Amino acid sequence: MIGKPLAGGFRLIEVDETTSTNDLARGYAEAGEPAGLVIRAGRQTAGRGRQGRSWLSPEGNLYTSLLLRPRRPMTEVSSLSLVVGLVLCETIGDMLGGRAWPAVKWPNDVLVDGAKVAGILLEGSPDRRGGCEWVVAGVGVNIGWAPGASVGYATTCLATLGLAEMTPAAFLAIFLERLQPHFHLWDRQGFAALRATWLGQAAGIDRQVVVKVGSATVSGTLVGVDETGALQVATSTGRIERFAAGEMALS
Ligand code: BTN
């Protein structure tokens, strides 16, 4: 086992620079490293976001990846993204102390006043019995710096929100401590055990949304998420459509 022991049973490796912390964590996962390894980089030269997008990664923000080996079936593992988002949302909410209210946006964003402050990228591999061999939860949090409008959506960072003293390392330690009980609850009982809490922090409920799955788009009113973490949208026909994956935009 490698890494410096941390609270919550995690072990930490810190590097100044890497291509992507998800790449490093994947390498350790494939080499058989036990669950609980956390990699943090000061900057990334090829940070990745979802849908093949790049994730700008200069010094000053948090770039971290967690190697986990959940007991959940592989079909349920995407809901881990919602759990990680919920914990990020609660962590940031506590730090802001009521000055602003973060929200989780399905499937992997944390927003403050509609601007993205954090994102999650899950990558994993199944075992031969439909279980999960390993999953890497990559987490990017805008701490000291936010990308401008060039990324195509509104962004913010903790410094802009009044938390100029926060560092990536300090944020990570607080986040991991909070993540541990949520992860164990999810690992034993699945997303259903956290669904009500997630919905309580969700952005866009009852608002018009557009969901994109591949080249198809569906518009409707956001109802919520079901017990598996799939998005529920009421379309104009009155039907509730369910989306296990995709991208959602609030309109
Ligand atoms: C997204 O919102 O599209 C997901 C962003 C995930 C970014 C993090 S930064 C640490 C880890 N390494 C990566 O290359 N990506 C994730």
mmCIF file with all atom_site columns, C-alpha atoms and ligand atoms in Angstrom, residues 20-22 44 46-50 55 63-65 108-109 116 119-121 138-140, ligand 1:
data_model
loop_
_atom_site.group_PDB
_atom_site.id
_atom_site.type_symbol
_atom_site.label_atom_id
_atom_site.label_alt_id
_atom_site.label_comp_id
_atom_site.label_asym_id
_atom_site.label_entity_id
_atom_site.label_seq_id
_atom_site.pdbx_PDB_ins_code
_atom_site.Cartn_x
_atom_site.Cartn_y
_atom_site.Cartn_z
_atom_site.occupancy
_atom_site.B_iso_or_equiv
_atom_site.pdbx_formal_charge
_atom_site.auth_seq_id
_atom_site.auth_comp_id
_atom_site.auth_asym_id
_atom_site.auth_atom_id
_atom_site.pdbx_PDB_model_num
ATOM   1  C CA  . SER A 1 20  ? -4.174  13.969 -15.449 1.00 0.00 ? 20  SER A CA  1
ATOM   2  C CA  . THR A 1 21  ? -4.583  12.650 -11.915 1.00 0.00 ? 21  THR A CA  1
ATOM   3  C CA  . ASN A 1 22  ? -7.111  10.200 -13.383 1.00 0.00 ? 22  ASN A CA  1
ATOM   4  C CA  . GLN A 1 44  ? -2.329  19.066 -14.880 1.00 0.00 ? 44  GLN A CA  1
ATOM   5  C CA  . ALA A 1 46  ? -3.864  17.277 -19.982 1.00 0.00 ? 46  ALA A CA  1
ATOM   6  C CA  . GLY A 1 47  ? -6.772  17.547 -17.543 1.00 0.00 ? 47  GLY A CA  1
ATOM   7  C CA  . ARG A 1 48  ? -9.951  15.912 -18.834 1.00 0.00 ? 48  ARG A CA  1
ATOM   8  C CA  . GLY A 1 49  ? -13.596 16.810 -18.362 1.00 0.00 ? 49  GLY A CA  1
ATOM   9  C CA  . ARG A 1 50  ? -16.659 14.832 -19.373 1.00 0.00 ? 50  ARG A CA  1
ATOM   10 C CA  . TRP A 1 55  ? -10.251 20.708 -18.068 1.00 0.00 ? 55  TRP A CA  1
ATOM   11 C CA  . TYR A 1 63  ? -7.118  18.395 -9.097  1.00 0.00 ? 63  TYR A CA  1
ATOM   12 C CA  . THR A 1 64  ? -7.573  15.068 -7.394  1.00 0.00 ? 64  THR A CA  1
ATOM   13 C CA  . SER A 1 65  ? -8.535  11.466 -8.156  1.00 0.00 ? 65  SER A CA  1
ATOM   14 C CA  . ASN A 1 108 ? -21.655 15.823 -12.137 1.00 0.00 ? 108 ASN A CA  1
ATOM   15 C CA  . ASP A 1 109 ? -21.557 19.557 -11.465 1.00 0.00 ? 109 ASP A CA  1
ATOM   16 C CA  . LYS A 1 116 ? -19.880 25.935 -12.038 1.00 0.00 ? 116 LYS A CA  1
ATOM   17 C CA  . GLY A 1 119 ? -16.938 18.879 -11.669 1.00 0.00 ? 119 GLY A CA  1
ATOM   18 C CA  . ILE A 1 120 ? -16.467 15.130 -11.445 1.00 0.00 ? 120 ILE A CA  1
ATOM   19 C CA  . LEU A 1 121 ? -15.184 12.625 -13.968 1.00 0.00 ? 121 LEU A CA  1
ATOM   20 C CA  . GLY A 1 138 ? -11.650 12.585 -10.611 1.00 0.00 ? 138 GLY A CA  1
ATOM   21 C CA  . VAL A 1 139 ? -12.593 15.836 -8.907  1.00 0.00 ? 139 VAL A CA  1
ATOM   22 C CA  . GLY A 1 140 ? -11.787 19.361 -10.013 1.00 0.00 ? 140 GLY A CA  1
HETATM 23 C C1  . BTN B 2 .   ? -16.377 17.837 -15.771 1.00 0.00 ? 1   BTN B C1  1
HETATM 24 O O1  . BTN B 2 .   ? -17.065 18.625 -15.130 1.00 0.00 ? 1   BTN B O1  1
HETATM 25 O O2  . BTN B 2 .   ? -16.453 17.768 -17.006 1.00 0.00 ? 1   BTN B O2  1
HETATM 26 C C2  . BTN B 2 .   ? -15.447 16.931 -15.019 1.00 0.00 ? 1   BTN B C2  1
HETATM 27 C C3  . BTN B 2 .   ? -14.184 17.615 -14.634 1.00 0.00 ? 1   BTN B C3  1
HETATM 28 C C4  . BTN B 2 .   ? -13.221 16.707 -13.865 1.00 0.00 ? 1   BTN B C4  1
HETATM 29 C C5  . BTN B 2 .   ? -11.865 17.349 -13.690 1.00 0.00 ? 1   BTN B C5  1
HETATM 30 C C6  . BTN B 2 .   ? -10.995 16.548 -12.768 1.00 0.00 ? 1   BTN B C6  1
HETATM 31 S S1  . BTN B 2 .   ? -9.512  17.411 -12.299 1.00 0.00 ? 1   BTN B S1  1
HETATM 32 C C7  . BTN B 2 .   ? -8.894  15.947 -11.578 1.00 0.00 ? 1   BTN B C7  1
HETATM 33 C C8  . BTN B 2 .   ? -9.251  14.815 -12.500 1.00 0.00 ? 1   BTN B C8  1
HETATM 34 N N1  . BTN B 2 .   ? -8.263  14.681 -13.546 1.00 0.00 ? 1   BTN B N1  1
HETATM 35 C C9  . BTN B 2 .   ? -8.752  14.954 -14.740 1.00 0.00 ? 1   BTN B C9  1
HETATM 36 O O3  . BTN B 2 .   ? -8.108  14.933 -15.809 1.00 0.00 ? 1   BTN B O3  1
HETATM 37 N N2  . BTN B 2 .   ? -10.054 15.265 -14.653 1.00 0.00 ? 1   BTN B N2  1
HETATM 38 C C10 . BTN B 2 .   ? -10.520 15.205 -13.291 1.00 0.00 ? 1   BTN B C10 1
#
